[in-house]
Coordinates of C-alpha atoms and ligand atoms in Angstrom, one line a residue:
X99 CA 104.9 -23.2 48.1
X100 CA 102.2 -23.1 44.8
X101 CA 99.0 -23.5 44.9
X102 CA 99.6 -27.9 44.5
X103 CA 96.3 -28.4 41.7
X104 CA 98.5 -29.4 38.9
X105 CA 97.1 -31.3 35.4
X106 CA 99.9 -33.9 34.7
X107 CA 99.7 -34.7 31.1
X108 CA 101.2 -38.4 30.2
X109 CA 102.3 -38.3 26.9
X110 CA 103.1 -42.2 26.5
X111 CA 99.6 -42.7 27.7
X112 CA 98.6 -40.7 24.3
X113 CA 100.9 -42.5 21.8
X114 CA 99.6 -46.0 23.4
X115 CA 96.4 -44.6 23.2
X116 CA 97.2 -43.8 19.0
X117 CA 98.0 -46.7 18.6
X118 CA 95.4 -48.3 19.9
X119 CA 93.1 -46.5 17.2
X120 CA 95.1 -47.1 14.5
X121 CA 95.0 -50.8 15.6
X122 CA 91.6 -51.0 15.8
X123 CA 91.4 -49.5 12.0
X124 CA 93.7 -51.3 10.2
X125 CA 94.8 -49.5 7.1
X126 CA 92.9 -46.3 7.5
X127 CA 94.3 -42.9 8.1
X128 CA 94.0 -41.7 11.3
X129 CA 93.2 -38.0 11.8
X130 CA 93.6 -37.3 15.5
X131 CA 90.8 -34.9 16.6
X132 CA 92.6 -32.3 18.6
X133 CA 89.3 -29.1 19.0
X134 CA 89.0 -28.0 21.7
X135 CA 92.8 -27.3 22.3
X136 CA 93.4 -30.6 22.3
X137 CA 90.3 -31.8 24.9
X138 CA 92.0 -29.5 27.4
X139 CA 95.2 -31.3 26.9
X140 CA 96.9 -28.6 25.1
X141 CA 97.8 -28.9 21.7
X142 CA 101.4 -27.7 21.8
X143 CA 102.0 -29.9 24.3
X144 CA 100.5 -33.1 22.5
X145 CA 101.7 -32.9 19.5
X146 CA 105.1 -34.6 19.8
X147 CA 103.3 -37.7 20.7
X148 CA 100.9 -37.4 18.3
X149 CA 103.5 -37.9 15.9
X150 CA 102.2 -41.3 14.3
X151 CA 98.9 -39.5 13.3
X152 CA 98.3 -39.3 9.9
X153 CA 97.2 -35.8 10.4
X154 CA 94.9 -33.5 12.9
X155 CA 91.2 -32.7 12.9
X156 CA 90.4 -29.4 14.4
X157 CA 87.6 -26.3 14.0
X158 CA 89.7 -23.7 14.8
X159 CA 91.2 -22.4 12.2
X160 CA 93.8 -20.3 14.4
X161 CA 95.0 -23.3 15.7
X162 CA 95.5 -24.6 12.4
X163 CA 97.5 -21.7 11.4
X164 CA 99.8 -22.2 14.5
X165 CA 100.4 -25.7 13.9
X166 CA 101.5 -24.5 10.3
X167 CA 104.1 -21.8 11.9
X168 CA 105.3 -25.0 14.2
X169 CA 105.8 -26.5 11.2
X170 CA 103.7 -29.5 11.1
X171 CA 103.0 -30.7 7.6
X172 CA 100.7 -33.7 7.6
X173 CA 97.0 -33.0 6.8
X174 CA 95.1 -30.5 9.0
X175 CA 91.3 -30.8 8.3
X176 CA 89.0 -28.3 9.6
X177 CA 85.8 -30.3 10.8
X178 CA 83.4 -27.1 10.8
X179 CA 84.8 -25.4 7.6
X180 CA 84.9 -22.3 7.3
X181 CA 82.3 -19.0 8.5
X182 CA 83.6 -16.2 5.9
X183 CA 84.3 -16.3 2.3
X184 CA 87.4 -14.0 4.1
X185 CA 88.8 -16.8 5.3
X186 CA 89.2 -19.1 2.4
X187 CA 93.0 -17.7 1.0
X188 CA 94.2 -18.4 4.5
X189 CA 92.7 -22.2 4.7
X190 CA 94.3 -22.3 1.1
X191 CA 98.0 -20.8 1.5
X192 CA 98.2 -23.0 4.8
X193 CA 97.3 -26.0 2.9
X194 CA 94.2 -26.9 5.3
X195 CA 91.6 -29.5 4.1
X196 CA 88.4 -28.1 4.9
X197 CA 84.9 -29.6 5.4
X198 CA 82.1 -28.3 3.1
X199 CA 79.1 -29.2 4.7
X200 CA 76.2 -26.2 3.3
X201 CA 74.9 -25.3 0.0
X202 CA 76.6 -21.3 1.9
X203 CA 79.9 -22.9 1.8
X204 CA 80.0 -24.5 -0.9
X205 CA 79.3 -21.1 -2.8
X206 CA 81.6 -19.3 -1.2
X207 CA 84.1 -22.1 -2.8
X208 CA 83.3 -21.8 -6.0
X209 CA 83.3 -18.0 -5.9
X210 CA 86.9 -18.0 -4.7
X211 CA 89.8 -17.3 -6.2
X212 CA 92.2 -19.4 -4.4
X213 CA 96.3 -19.5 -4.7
X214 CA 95.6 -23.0 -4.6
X215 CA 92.7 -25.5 -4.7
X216 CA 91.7 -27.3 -1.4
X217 CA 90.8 -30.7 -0.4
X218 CA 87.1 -30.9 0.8
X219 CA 85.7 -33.3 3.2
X220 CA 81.7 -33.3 1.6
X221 CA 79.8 -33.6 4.6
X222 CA 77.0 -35.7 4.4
X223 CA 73.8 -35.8 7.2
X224 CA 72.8 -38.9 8.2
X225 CA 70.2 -38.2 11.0
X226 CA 72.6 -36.1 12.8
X227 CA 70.6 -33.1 12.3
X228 CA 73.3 -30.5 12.8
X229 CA 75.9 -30.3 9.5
X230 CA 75.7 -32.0 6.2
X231 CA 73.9 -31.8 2.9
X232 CA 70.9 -34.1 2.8
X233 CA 71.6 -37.1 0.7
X234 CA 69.7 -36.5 -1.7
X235 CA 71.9 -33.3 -2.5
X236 CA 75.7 -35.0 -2.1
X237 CA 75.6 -36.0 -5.8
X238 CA 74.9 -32.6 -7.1
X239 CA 77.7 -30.8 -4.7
X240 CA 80.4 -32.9 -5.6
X241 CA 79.9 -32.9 -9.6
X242 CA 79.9 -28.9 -8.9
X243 CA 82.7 -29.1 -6.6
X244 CA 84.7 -31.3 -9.1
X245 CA 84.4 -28.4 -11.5
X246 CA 85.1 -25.7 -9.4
X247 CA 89.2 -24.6 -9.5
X248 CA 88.7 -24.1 -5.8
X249 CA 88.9 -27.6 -5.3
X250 CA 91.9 -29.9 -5.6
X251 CA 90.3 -33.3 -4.1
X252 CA 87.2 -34.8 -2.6
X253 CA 86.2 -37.1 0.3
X254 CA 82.8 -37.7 1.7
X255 CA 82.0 -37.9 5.3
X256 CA 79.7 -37.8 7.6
X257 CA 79.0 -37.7 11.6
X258 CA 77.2 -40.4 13.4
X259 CA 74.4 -39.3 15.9
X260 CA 74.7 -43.0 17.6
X261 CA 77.9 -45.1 16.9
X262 CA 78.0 -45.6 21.0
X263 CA 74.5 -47.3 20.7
X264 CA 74.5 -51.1 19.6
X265 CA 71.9 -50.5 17.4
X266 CA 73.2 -46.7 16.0
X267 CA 74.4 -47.6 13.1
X268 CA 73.0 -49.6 10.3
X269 CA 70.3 -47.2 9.7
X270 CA 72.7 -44.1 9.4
X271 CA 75.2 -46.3 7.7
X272 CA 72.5 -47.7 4.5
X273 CA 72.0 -43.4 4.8
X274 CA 75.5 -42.5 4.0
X275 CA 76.1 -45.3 1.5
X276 CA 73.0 -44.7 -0.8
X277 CA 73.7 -40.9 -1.2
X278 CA 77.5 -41.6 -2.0
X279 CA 76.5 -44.3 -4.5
X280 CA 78.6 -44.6 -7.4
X281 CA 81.1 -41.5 -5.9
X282 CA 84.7 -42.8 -6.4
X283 CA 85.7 -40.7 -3.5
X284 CA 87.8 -42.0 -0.1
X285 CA 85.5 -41.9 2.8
X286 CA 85.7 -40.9 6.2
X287 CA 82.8 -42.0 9.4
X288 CA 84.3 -43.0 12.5
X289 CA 84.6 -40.8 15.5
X290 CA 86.0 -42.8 18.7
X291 CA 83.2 -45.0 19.1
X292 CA 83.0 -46.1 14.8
X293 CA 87.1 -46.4 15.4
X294 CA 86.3 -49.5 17.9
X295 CA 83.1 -50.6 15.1
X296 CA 85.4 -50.0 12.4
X297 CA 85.1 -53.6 11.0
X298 CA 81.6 -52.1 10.6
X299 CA 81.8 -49.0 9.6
X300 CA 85.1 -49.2 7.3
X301 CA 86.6 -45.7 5.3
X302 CA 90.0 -44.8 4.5
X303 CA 90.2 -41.6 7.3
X304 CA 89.0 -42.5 11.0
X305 CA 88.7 -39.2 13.3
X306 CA 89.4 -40.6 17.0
X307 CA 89.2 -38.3 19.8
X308 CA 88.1 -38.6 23.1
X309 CA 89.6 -42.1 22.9
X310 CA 93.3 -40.8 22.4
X311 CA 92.7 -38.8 25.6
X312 CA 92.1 -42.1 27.5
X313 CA 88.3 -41.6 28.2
X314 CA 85.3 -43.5 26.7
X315 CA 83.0 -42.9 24.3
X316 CA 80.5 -45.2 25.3
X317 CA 78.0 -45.9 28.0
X318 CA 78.6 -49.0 29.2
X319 CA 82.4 -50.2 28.0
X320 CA 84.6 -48.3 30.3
X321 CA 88.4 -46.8 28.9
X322 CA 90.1 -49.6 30.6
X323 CA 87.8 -52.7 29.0
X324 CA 88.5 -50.5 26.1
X325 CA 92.1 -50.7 26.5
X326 CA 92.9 -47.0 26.7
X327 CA 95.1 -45.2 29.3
X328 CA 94.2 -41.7 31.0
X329 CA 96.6 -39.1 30.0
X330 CA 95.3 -36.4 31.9
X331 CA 95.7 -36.5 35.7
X332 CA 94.3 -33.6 37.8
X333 CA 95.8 -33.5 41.1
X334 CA 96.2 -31.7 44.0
X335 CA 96.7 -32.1 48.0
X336 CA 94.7 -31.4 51.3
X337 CA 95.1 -28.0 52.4
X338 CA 92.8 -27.9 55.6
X339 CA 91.7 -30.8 57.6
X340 CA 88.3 -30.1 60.1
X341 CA 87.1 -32.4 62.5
X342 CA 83.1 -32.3 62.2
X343 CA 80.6 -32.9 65.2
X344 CA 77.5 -34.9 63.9
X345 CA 75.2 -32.2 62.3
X346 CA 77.5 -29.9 61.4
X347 CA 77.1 -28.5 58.0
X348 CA 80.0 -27.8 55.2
X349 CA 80.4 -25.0 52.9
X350 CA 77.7 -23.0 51.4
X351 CA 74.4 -23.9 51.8
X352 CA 75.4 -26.9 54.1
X353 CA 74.0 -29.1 51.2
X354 CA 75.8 -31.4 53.6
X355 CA 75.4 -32.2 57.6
X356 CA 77.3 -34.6 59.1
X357 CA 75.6 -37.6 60.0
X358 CA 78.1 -38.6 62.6
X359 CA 81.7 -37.2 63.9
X360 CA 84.1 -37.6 61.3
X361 CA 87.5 -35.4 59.8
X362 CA 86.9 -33.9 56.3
X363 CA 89.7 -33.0 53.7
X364 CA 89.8 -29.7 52.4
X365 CA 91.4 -30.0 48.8
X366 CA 92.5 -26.6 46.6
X367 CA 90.4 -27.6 43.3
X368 CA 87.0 -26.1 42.7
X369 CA 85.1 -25.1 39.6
X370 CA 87.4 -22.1 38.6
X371 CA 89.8 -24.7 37.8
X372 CA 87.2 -26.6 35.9
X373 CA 85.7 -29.3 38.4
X374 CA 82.1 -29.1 37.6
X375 CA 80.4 -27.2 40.1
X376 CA 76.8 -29.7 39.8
X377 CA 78.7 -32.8 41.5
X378 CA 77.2 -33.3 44.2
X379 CA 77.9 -35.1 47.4
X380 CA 78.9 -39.0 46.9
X381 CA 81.2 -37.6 44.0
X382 CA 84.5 -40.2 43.8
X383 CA 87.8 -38.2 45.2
X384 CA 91.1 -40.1 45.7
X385 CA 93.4 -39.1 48.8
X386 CA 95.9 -41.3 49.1
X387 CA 95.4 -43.8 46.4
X388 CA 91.6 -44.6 48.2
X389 CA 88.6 -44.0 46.7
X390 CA 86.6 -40.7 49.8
X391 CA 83.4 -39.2 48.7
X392 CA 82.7 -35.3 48.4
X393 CA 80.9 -33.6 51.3
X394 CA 79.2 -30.4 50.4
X395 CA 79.2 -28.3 47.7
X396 CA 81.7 -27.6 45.2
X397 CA 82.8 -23.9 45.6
X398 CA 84.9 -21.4 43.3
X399 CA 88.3 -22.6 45.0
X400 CA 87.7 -25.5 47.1
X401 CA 85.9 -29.1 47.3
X402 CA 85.7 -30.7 50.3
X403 CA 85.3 -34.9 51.2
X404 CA 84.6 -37.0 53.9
X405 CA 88.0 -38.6 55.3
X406 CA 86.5 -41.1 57.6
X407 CA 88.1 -44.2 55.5
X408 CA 91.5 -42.2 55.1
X409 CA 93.2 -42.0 58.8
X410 CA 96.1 -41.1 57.6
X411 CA 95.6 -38.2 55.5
X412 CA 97.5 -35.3 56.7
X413 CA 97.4 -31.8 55.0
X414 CA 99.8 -32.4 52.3
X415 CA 97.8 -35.7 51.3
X416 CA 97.7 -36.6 47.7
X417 CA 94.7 -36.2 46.2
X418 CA 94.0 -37.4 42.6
X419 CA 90.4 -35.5 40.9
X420 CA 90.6 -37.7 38.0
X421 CA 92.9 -39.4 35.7
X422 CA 95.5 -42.7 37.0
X423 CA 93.6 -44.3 39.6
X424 CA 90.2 -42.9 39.1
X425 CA 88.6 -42.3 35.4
X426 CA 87.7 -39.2 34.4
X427 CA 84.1 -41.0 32.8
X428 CA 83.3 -42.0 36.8
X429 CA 83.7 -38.4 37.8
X430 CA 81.4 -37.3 35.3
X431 CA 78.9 -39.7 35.4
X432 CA 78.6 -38.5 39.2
X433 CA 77.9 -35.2 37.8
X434 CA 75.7 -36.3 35.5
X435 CA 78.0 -35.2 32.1
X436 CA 80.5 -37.0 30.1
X437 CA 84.1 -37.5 30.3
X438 CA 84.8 -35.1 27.2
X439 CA 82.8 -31.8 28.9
X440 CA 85.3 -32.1 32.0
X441 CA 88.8 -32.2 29.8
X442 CA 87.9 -29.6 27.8
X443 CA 87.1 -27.3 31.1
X444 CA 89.9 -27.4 32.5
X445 CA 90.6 -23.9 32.9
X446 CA 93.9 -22.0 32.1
X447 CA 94.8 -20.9 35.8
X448 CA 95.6 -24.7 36.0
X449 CA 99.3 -25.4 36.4
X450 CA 100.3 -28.3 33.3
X451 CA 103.0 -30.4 33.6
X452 CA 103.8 -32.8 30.9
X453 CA 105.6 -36.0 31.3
X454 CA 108.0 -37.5 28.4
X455 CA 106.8 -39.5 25.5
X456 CA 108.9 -42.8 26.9
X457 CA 109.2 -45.7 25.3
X458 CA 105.8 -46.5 23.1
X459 CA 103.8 -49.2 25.2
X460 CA 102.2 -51.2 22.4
X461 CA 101.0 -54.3 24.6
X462 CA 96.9 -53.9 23.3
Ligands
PLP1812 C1 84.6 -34.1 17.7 C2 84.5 -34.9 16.5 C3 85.1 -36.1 16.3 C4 85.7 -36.9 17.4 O1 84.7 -37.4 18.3 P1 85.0 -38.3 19.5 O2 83.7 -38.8 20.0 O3 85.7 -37.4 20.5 O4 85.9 -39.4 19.0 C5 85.0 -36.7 15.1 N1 84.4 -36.1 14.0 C6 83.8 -34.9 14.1 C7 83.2 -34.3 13.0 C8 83.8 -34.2 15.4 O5 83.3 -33.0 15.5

């Protein structure tokens, strides 16, 4: 028999999930944000029930070639831009829409001589820190732009540091609205968290991401107040039951000692397959549909948790890591990270098993 750690990827959750963002931003397009191959997901896999996206978001642009050869043909817009002048005839001939978010890219642009001119996504920063041309600037690069015959089409955008804070908006908002003043040019803001403040935050392009793969962007709402569905499910089975004495120790280090007799599950998941090695004990595991707690450290191949509330588990037990039943965001915050950093880890030796796209569940 295989090794039984399996990622079981619910496609229905995803299109129920879609549609949740795009009825949260009536009327905009949505570009689902699919880096990261897909937050783990894999993005082969996905896209048949990502078929009601308006287009992708991605930043690499091998991806976005691929999804050309699988012939998709909505809009593919490449959230980093590009790195090399080299790579502009590709981004052109595969009709990609590209960020332009430096005064190095946007020379590049205007220095190329493209089979085609591009639609460019001017990025704007608005306290973010990272990407963007100050505001002060935005006016300047898009008159250029507009001249340039690189450049089919303009939008502005820009990234928000804090659309998950209540009071992370405005300020960057007043940012992005005086440096576009007077552009006549369709707009797009809204990551996941601006997708549910989109009343707010308005723009004809939304990019939702983390929020299509069922976890939340946000501290305190969790996916389920937010209406969204898990699609990923990591599961696996006890391999190895042991029956501790009081004061023995488990796994390396004994970072955990028995306080008291009890059996502990041995489950075949461990940070090679992406759990994150820093959870420490008290993690939430599910073995048969209840909610055990880790004992000991994670190791390369292995977890191990405390079975005392779970008489009947058997080697052979389900065991869900996260996903249906336990949310990925409860997992992380016990290891002190976020929902997003432990989908996109999931590492390739994990078997992937997708389920149908079934009939569209659009009760929201
Ligand atoms: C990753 C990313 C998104 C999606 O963010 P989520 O928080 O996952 O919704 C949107 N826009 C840009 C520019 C990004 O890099």
């Amino acid at each position: 028999m295989a090794r039984p750690l399996h990622a079981q990827i619910n496609l229905s959750a995803l299109c129920a999930n879609l549609a949740r963002a795009r009825a949260a931003a009536p009327g905009a397009k949505v570009l689902a944000v699919v880096k990261a191959n897909a937050y783990g997901h894999g993005l082969a896999r996905v896209l048949p029930a990502l078929a009601d996206a308006d287009g992708l978001a991605l930043v690499e642009l091998d991806a976005a070639c691929l999804l050309r050869e699988q012939l998709y043909t909505r809009r593919i817009l490449l959230i980093e831009g590009y790195f090399e002048e080299r790579e502009l005839p590709e981004i052109s001939q595969r009709r990609l829409a590209t960020v332009v978010h430096s005064e190095d890219q946007a020379a590049m642009l205007e220095r190329a001589t493209l089979p085609r001119p591009l639609e460019v996504f001017v990025k704007v920063n608005t306290g973010m820190n990272r990407l963007g041309f100050s505001p002060s600037a935005v006016a300047g690069v898009c008159e250029r732009l507009g001249r340039s015959p690189s450049v089919a089409a303009i939008r502005l955008m820009t990234h928000l540091a804090r659309a998950d804070e209540d009071d992370g908006i405005a300020e960057p908002l007043a940012v992005f609205e005086s440096a576009c003043r007077g552009l006549p040019y369709p707009r797009s803001i809204a990551n996941s968290a601006g997708v549910f403040r989109y009343a707010e935050i308005g723009g004809e392009f939304v990019r939702p991401g983390i929020m299509l793969w069922g976890a939340t962007p946000f501290p305190y709402d969790t996916a389920e107040m937010l209406g969204l569905r898990p699609v990923m499910t990591l599961r696996s089975e006890i391999i190895a039951i042991q029956t501790l004495r009081a004061n023995d120790g488990v796994g390396y280090g004994a970072s955990y000692t028995a306080s008291q007799p009890h059996r502990l599950g041995v489950v075949a998941c461990g940070y090679a397959d992406g759990y994150p090695r820093h959870a420490p004990n008290g993690t939430p595991v599910l073995v048969c549909g209840r909610k055990v707690r880790m004992a000991g450290r994670v190791s390369m191949d292995l977890i191990t948790v405390d079975l005392t509330d779970v008489p009947e588990a058997r080697v052979g037990s389900p065991v869900v890591l996260w996903g249906e039943g336990l949310p990925v965001d409860d997992v992380a915050a016990a290891a002190s990270t976020v929902g997003y950093e432990l989908l996109c880890a999931l590492a390739p030796r994990v078997r992937v098993v997708a389920t149908d796209v079934g009939p569209i569940d659009l009760e929201l």
